[in-house]
Short mmCIF file of C-alpha atoms and ligand atoms in Angstrom, two decimals:
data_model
loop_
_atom_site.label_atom_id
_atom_site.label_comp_id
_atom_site.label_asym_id
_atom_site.label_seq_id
_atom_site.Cartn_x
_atom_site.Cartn_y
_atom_site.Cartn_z
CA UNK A 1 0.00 0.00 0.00
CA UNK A 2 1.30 3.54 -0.51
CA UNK A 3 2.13 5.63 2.15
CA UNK A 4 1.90 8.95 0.84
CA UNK A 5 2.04 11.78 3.49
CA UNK A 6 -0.54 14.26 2.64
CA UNK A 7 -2.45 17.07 4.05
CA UNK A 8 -5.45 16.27 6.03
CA UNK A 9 -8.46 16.28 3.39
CA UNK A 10 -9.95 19.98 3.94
CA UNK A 11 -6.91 21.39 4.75
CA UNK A 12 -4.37 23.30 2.68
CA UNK A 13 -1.13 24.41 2.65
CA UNK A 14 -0.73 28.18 1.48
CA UNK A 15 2.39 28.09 -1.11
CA UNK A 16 5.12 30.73 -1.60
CA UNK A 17 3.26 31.74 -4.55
CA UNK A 18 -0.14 32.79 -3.11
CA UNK A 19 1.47 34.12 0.15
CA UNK A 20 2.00 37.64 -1.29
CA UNK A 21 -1.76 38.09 -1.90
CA UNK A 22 -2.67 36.66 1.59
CA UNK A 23 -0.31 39.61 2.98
CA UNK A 24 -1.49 42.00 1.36
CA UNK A 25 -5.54 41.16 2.17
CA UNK A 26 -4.13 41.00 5.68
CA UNK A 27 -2.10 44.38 5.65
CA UNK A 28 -6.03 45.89 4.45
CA UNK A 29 -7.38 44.29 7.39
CA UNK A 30 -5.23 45.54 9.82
CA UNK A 31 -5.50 48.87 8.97
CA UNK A 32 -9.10 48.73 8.58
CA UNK A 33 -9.26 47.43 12.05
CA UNK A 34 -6.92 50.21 13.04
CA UNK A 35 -8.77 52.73 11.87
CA UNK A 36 -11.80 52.20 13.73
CA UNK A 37 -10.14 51.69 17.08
CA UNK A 38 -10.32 48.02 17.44
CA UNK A 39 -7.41 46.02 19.23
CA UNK A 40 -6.35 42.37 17.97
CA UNK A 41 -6.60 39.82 20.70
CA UNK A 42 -5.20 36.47 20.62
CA UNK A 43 -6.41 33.38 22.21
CA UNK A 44 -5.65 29.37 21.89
CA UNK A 45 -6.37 26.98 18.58
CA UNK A 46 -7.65 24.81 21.70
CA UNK A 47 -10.24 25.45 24.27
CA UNK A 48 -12.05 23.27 26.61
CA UNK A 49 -15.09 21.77 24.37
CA UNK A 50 -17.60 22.80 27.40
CA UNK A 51 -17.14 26.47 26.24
CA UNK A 52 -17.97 25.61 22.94
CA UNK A 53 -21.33 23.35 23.91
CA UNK A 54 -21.94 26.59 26.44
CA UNK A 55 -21.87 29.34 23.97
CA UNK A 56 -22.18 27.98 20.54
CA UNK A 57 -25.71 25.54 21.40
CA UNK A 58 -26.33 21.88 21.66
CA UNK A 59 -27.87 21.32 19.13
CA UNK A 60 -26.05 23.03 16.80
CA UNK A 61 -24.22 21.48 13.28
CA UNK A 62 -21.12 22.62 14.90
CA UNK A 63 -21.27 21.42 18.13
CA UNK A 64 -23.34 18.01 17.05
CA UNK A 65 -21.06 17.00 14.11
CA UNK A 66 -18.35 19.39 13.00
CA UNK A 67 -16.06 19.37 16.08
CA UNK A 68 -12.22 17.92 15.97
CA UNK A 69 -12.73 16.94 19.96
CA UNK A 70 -10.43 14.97 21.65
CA UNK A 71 -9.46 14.15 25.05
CA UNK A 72 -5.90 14.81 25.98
CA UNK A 73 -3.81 12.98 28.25
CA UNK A 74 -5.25 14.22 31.08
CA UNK A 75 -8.78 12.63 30.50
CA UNK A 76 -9.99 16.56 29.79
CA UNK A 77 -12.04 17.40 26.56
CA UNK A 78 -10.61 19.72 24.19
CA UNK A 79 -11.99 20.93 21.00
CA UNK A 80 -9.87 22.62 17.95
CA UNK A 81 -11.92 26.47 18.16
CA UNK A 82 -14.74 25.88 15.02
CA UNK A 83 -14.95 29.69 15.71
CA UNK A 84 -13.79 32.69 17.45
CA UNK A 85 -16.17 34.32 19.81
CA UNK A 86 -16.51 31.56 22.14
CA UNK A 87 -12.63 31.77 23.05
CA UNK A 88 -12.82 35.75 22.55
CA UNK A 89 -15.25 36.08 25.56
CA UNK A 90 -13.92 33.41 27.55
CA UNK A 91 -10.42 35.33 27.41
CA UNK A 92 -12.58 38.67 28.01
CA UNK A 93 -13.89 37.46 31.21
CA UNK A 94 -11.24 35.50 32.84
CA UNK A 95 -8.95 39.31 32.31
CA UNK A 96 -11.33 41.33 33.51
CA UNK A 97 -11.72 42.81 29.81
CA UNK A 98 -15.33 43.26 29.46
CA UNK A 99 -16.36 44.16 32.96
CA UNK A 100 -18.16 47.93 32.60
CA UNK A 101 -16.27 49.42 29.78
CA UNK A 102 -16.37 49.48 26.28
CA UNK A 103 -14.06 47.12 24.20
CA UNK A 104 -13.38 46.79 20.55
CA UNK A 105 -11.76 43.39 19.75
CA UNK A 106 -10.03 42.19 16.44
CA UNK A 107 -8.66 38.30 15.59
CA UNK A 108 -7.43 36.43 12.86
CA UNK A 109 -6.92 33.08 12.82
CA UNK A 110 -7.61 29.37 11.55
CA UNK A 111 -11.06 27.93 12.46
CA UNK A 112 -11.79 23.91 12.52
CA UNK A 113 -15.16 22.73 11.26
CA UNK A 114 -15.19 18.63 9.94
CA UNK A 115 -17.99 19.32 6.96
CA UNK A 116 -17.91 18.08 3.94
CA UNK A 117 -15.27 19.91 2.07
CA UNK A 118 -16.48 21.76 -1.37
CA UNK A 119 -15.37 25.10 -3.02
CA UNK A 120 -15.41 28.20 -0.44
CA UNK A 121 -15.86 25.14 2.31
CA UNK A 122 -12.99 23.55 4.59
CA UNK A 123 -12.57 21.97 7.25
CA UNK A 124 -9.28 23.98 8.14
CA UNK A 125 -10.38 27.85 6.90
CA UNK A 126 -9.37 31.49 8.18
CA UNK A 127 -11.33 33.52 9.76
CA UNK A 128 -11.13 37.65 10.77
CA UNK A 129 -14.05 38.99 13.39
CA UNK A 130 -14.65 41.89 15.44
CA UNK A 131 -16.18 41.81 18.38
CA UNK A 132 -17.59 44.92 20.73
CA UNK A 133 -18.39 44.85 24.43
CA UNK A 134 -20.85 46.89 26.45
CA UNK A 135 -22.88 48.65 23.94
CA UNK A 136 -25.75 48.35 23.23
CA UNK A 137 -27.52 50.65 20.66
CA UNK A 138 -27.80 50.10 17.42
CA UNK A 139 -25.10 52.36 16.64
CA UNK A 140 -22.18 49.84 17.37
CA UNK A 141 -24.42 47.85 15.16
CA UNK A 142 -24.19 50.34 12.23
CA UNK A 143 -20.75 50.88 12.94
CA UNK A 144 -19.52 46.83 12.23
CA UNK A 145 -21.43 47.07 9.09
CA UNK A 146 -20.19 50.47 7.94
CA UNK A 147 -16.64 48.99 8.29
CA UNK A 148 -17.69 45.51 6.26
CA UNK A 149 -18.75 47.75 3.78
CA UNK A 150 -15.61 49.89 3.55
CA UNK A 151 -13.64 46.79 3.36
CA UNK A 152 -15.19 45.92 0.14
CA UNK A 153 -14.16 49.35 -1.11
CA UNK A 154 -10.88 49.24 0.07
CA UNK A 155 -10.72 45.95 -1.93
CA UNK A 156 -12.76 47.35 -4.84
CA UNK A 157 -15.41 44.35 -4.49
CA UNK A 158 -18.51 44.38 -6.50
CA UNK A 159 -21.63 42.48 -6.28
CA UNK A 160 -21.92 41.66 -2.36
CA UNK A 161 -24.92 42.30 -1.12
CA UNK A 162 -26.25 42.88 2.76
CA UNK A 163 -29.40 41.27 4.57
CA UNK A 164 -30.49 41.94 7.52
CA UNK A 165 -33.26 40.81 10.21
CA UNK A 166 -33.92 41.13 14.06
CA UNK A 167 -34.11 38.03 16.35
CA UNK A 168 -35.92 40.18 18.86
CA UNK A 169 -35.25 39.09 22.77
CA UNK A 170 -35.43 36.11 24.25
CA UNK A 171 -38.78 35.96 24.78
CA UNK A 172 -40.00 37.20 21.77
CA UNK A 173 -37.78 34.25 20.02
CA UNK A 174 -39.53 31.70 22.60
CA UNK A 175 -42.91 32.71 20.91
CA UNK A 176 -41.88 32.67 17.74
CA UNK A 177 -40.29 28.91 18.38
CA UNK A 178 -43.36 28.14 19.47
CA UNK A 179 -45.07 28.77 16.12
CA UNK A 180 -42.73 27.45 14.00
CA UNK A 181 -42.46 24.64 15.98
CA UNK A 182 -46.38 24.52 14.91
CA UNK A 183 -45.94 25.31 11.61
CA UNK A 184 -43.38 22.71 10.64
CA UNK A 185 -44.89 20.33 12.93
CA UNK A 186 -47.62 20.04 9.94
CA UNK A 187 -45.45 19.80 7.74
CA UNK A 188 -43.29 16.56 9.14
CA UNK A 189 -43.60 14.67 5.60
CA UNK A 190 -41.56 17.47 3.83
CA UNK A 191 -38.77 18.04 6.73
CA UNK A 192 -35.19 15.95 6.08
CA UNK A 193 -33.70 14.23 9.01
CA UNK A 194 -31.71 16.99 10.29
CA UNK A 195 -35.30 19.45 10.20
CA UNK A 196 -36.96 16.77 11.87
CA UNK A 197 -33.94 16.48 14.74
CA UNK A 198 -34.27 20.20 15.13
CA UNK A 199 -38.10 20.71 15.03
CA UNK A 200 -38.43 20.45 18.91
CA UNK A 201 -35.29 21.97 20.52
CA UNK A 202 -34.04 24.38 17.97
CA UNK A 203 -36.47 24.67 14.95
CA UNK A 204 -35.01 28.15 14.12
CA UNK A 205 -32.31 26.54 12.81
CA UNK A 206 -34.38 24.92 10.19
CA UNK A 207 -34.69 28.63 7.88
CA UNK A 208 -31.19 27.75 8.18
CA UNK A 209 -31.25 24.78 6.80
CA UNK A 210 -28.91 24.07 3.32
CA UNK A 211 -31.09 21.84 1.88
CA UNK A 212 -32.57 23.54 -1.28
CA UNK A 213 -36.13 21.11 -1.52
CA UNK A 214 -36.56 22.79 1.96
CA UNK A 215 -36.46 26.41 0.69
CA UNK A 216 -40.69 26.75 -0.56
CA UNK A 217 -41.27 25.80 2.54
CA UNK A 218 -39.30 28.30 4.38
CA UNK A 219 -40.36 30.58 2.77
CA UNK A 220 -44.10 30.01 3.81
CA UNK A 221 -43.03 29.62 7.58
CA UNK A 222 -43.97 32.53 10.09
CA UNK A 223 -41.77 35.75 10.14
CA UNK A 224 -40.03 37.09 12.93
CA UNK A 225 -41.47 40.09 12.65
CA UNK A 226 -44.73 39.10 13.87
CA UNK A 227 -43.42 38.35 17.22
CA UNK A 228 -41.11 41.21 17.45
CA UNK A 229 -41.78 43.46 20.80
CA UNK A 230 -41.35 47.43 20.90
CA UNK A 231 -37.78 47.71 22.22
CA UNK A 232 -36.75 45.05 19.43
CA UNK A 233 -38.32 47.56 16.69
CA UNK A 234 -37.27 50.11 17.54
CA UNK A 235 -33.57 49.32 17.91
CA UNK A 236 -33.88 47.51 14.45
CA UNK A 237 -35.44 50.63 12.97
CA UNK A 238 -32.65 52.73 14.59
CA UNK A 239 -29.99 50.41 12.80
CA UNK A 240 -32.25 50.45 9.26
CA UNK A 241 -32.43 54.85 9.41
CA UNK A 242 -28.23 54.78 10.67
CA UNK A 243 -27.67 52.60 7.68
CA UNK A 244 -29.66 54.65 5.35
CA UNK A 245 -27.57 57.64 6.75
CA UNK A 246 -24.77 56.57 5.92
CA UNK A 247 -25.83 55.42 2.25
CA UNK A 248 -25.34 51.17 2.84
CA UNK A 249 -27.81 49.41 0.90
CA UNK A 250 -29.84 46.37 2.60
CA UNK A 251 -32.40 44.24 2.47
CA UNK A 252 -34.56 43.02 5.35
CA UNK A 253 -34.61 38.71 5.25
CA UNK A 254 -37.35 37.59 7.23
CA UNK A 255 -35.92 34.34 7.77
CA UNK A 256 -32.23 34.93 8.65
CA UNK A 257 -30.90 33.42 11.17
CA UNK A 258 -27.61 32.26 12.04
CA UNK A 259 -26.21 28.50 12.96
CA UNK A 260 -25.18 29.31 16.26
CA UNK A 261 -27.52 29.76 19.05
CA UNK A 262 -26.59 32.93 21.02
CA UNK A 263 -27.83 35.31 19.02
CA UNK A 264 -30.29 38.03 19.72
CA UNK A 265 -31.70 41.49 18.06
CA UNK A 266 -29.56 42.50 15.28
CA UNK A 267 -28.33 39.45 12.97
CA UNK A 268 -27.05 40.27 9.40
CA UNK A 269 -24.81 38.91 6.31
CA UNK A 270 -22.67 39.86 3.60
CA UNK A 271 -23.66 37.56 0.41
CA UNK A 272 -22.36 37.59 -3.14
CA UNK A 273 -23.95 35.75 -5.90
CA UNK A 274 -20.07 35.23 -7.70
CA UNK A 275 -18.98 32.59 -5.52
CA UNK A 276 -21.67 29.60 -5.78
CA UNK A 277 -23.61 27.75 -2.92
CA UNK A 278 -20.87 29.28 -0.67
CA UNK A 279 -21.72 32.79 -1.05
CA UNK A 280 -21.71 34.08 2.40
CA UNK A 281 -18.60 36.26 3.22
CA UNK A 282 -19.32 38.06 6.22
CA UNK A 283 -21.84 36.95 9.06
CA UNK A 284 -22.65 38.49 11.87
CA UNK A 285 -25.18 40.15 15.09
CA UNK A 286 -25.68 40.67 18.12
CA UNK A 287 -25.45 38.00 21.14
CA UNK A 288 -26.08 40.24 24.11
CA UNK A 289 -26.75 37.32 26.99
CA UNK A 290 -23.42 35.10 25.79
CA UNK A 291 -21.37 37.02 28.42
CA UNK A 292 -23.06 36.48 31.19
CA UNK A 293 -24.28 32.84 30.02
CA UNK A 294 -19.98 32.26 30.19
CA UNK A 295 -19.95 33.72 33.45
CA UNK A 296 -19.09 37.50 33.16
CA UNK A 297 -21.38 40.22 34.18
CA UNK A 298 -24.45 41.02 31.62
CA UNK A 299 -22.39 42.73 29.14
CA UNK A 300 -24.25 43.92 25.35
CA UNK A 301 -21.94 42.47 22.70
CA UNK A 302 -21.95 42.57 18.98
CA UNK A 303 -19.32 40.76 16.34
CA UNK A 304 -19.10 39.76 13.02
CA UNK A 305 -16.89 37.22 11.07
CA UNK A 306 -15.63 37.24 7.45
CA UNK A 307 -13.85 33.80 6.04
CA UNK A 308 -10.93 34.75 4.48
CA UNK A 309 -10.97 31.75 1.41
CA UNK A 310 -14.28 32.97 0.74
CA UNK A 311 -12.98 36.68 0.79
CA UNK A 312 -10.09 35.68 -1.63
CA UNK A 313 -11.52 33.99 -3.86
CA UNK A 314 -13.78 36.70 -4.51
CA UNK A 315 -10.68 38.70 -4.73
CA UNK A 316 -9.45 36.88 -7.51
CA UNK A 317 -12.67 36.38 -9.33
CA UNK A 318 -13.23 40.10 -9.23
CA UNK A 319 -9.95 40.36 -10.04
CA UNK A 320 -9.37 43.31 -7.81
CA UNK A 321 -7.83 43.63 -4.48
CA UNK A 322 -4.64 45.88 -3.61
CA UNK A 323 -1.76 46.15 -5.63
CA UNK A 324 1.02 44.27 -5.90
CA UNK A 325 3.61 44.38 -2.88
CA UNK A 326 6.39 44.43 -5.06
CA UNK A 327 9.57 45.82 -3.96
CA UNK A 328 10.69 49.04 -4.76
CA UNK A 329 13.88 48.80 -5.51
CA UNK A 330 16.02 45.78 -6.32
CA UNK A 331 19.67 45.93 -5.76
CA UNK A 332 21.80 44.36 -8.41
CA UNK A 333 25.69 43.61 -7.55
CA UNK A 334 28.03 43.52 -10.69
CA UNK A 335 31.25 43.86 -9.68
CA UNK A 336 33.92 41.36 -10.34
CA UNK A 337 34.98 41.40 -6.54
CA UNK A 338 31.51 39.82 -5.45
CA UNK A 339 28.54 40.78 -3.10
CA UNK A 340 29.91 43.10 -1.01
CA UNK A 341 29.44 46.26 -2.90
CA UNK A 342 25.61 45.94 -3.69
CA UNK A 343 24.99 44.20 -0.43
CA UNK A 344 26.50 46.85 1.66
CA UNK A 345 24.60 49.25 -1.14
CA UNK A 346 21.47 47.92 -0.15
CA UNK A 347 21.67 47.93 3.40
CA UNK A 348 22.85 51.89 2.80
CA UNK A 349 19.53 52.23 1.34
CA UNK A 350 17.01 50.78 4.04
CA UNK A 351 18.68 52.99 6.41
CA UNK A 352 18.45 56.09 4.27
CA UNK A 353 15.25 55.13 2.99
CA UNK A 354 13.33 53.48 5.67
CA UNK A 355 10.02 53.34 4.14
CA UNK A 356 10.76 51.54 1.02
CA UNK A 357 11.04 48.03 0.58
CA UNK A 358 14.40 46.61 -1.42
CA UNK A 359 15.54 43.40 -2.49
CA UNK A 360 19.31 42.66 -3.44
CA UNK A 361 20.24 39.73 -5.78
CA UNK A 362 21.88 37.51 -3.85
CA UNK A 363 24.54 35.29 -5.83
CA UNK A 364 26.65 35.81 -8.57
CA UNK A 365 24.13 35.43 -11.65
CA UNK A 366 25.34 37.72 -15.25
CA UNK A 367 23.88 41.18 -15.48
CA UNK A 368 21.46 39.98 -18.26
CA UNK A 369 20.26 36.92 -15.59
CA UNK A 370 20.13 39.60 -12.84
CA UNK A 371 17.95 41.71 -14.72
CA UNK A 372 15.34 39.37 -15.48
CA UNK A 373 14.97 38.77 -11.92
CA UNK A 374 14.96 42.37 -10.95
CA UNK A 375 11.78 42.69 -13.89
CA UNK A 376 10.16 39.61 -12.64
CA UNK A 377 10.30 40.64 -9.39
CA UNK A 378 7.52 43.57 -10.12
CA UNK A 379 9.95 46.23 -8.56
CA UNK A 380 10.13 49.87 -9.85
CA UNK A 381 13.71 50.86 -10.40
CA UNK A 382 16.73 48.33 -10.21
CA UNK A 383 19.95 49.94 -9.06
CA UNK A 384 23.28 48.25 -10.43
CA UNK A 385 26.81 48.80 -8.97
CA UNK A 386 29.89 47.43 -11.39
CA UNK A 387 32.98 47.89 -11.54
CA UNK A 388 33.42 50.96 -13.18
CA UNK A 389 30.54 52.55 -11.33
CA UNK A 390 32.39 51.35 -7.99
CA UNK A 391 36.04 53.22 -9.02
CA UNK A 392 33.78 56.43 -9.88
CA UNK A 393 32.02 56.76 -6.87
CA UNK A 394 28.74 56.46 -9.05
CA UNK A 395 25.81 53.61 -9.52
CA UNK A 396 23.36 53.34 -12.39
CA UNK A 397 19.96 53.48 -11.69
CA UNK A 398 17.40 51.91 -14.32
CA UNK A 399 13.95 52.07 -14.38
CA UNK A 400 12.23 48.99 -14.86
CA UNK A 401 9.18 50.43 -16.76
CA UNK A 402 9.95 52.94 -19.17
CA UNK A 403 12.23 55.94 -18.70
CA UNK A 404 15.91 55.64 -19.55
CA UNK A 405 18.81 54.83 -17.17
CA UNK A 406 20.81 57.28 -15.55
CA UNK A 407 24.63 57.24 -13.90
CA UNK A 408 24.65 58.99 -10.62
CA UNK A 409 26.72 59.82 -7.83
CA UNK A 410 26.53 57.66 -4.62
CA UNK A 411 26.11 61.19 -2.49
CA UNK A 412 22.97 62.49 -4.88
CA UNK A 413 21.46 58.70 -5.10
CA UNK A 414 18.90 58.72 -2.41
CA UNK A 415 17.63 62.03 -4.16
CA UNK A 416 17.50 60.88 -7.05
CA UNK A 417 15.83 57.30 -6.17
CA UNK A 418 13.22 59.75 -3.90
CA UNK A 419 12.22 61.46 -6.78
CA UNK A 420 10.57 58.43 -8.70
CA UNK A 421 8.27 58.01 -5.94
CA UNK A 422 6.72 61.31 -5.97
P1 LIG B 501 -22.34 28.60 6.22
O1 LIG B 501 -23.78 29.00 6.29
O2 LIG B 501 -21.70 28.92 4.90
O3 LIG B 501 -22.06 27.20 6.71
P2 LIG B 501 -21.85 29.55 8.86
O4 LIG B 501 -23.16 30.17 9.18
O5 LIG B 501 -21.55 28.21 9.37
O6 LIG B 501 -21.63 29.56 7.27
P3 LIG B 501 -20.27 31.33 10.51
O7 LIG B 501 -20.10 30.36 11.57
O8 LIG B 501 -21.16 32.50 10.73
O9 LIG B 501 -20.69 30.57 9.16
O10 LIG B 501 -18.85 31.85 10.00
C1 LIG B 501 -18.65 33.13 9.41
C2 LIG B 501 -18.08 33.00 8.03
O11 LIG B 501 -16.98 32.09 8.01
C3 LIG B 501 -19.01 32.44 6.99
O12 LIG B 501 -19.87 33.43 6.51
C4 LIG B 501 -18.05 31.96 5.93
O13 LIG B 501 -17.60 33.04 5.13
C5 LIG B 501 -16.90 31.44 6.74
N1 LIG B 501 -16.99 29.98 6.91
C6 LIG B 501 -17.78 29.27 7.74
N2 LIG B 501 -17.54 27.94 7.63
C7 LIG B 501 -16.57 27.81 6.70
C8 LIG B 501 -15.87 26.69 6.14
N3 LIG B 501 -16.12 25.45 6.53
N4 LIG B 501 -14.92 26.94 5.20
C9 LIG B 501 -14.63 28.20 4.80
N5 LIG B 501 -15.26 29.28 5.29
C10 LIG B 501 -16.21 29.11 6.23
MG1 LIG B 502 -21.79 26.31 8.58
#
């Protein structure tokens, strides 16, 4: 039998070649995150799988089949995180993060889910969120999905498309169990085995259901709306006029919901029709009892989470994104005495210059050979030091698309590099 060593099915490596993309989505991200005020925390792959059961819900897909748990050698069951609020709150409490103040939380990180892997699904995938602590208008609500919706600017993304709905309070979603419960209860002969699990303990997660024979009969289910209280309105109708303030385009889905349990009021996603049956990049809303259901003080709390593959590969359908991170300058060294020269060149340079980014050509390739790496490379200007240049004090500096080359002295070079960058 062969005995090929392979990645775990669902799980991929991320090669040299598609690295440089992945940085730059995450240097976007970062800033984005900065520029709202939000601060990156970051917590364990592994948690205990009690806080998952405890936050995410029973009888949930994630906590009933998609789980990597295992016990360790202490007898104690641990699960691999299938998400990142669970661990972000449990970290919040046991520091004393959340406790009467305001907090604006960023992560990044791998998520484990065993489903069936497909296009835009995995079982190892990336995921970046944002959660907020201790407010609770509908402003902090606006606010996440103002700053989805700059990120698809920032990445020039076209064609995604935001829903939103209300799951009212606890009570209010009680009621409306109650009546679906009822209404799919007639219905038995056209739930699948999954609906049918769910139709007593968690039927709301049936409008969530995947299955597409399921999807008339969603439809015709009860809305939430009809069970939604005053306070619930009027906080979604605050978040509906903020959003039309501020120009962001939704849509009100009666029958969102999301797959995990703790969610409450304000639930929304991010959907683009260019990706397939995976079209969801961003999902998110509000879970204001999770806190306290962990063991922290009642604290109002409202994330969101985008997966990354999902986000990429709309980048590269689109074809848009930000620009290359090629270096600036690349450093070729053609003297016949070796590297020194253009190493010690380029070093010159990052201090002189710390703000751009420079590559030298290490080894001893021909000018010609050097060149084509320098072009390949994406940067703007190559910067050669020979022989001759070295006994005049001088360097040539060629620009890599278009304009001619120039000789220059080594005192006026920095100058003279600035001055293609303005
Ligand atoms: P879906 O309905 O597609 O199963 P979900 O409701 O399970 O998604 P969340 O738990 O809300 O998803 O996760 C937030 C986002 O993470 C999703 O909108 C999606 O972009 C991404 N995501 C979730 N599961 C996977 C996966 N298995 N592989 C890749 N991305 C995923
Ligand atoms: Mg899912």
């Amino acid at each position: 039998m062969s005995n090929k060593l392979q990645s775990i099915r669902g799980m991929h490596d991320i090669l040299p070649a598609d690295t440089a993309a992945w940085q730059r989505l995450e240097a976007v991200l970062m800033r984005l995150m900065a520029s709202y005020g939000y601060q990156e925390i970051r917590t364990p792959v592994l948690e205990r799988t009690e806080l998952f059961a405890r936050s995410i819900g029973d009888v949930t897909d994630i906590v009933e089949k998609e789980m990597y748990t295992f016990e360790d050698r202490n007898g104690d069951s641990l699960s691999l995180r299938p998400e990142g609020t669970a661990g972000c709150v449990r970290a919040g409490i046991e520091h004393g993060l959340l406790h009467n103040q305001t907090v604006r939380l960023w992560y990044i990180g791998t998520m484990y889910r065993h489903e069936r892997p497909q296009k835009g699904r995995y079982r190892e995938f990336r995921q970046i969120g944002v959660e907020a602590f201790g407010m609770a208008g509908p402003d902090i609500d606006a606010e996440l999905i103002m700053m989805t919706a700059r990120l698809w600017s920032m990445l020039g993304l076209k064609n995604v498309r935001l829903e939103i709905n209300s799951l009212g309070s606890g009570e209010e979603r009680s009621a409306y169990r109650r009546a679906l419960t009822g209404f799919f209860g007639q219905h038995k002969d056209r739930l699948d085995e999954d609906s049918l699990k769910r139709l007593d303990k968690n039927p709301l997660r049936i409008l969530d259901s995947k299955n597409p024979e399921l999807k008339p009969l969603i439809a015709a289910a009860p809305a939430f709306s009809e069970f939604m209280g005053a306070e619930s309105r009027a906080h979604f109708d605050g978040l509906r006029r903020l959003l039309d303030q501020a120009g962001i385009v939704h849509e009100v889905n009666p029958r969102l919901v999301r797959g995990l349990d703790y969610y409450n009021l304000t639930v929304f996603e991010w959907i683009t029709g260019d990706l397939g049956a995976q079209g969801t990049v961003c999902a998110g809303g509000r879970y204001d009892g999770l806190v306290e259901q962990l063991g922290g003080s009642p604290t109002p709390a409202i994330g969101f989470a985008i997966g990354l593959e999902r986000l990429s590969a709309l980048i590269g359908q689109q074809n848009s994104g930000p620009s290359e991170l090629a270096p600036d300058i690349y450093v070729l060294n053609a003297t016949a005495a070796g590297e020194g020269a253009g190493l010690v060149l380029a070093e010159e340079l990052r201090n002189a210059m710390p703000e751009r980014s420079i590559v030298y050509h290490c080894g001893s390739a021909g000018l010609k050979n050097q060149l084509k790496r320098a072009d390949r490379s994406g940067a703007h200007l190559a910067v050669i030091i020979g022989d001759e240049e070295l006994a005049a004090g001088e360097v040539t500096i060629k620009p890599l698309r278009g304009q001619e080359q120039r000789r220059i002295g080594r005192s006026e070079l920095v100058k003279a590099l600035q001055s293609y960058f303005e």
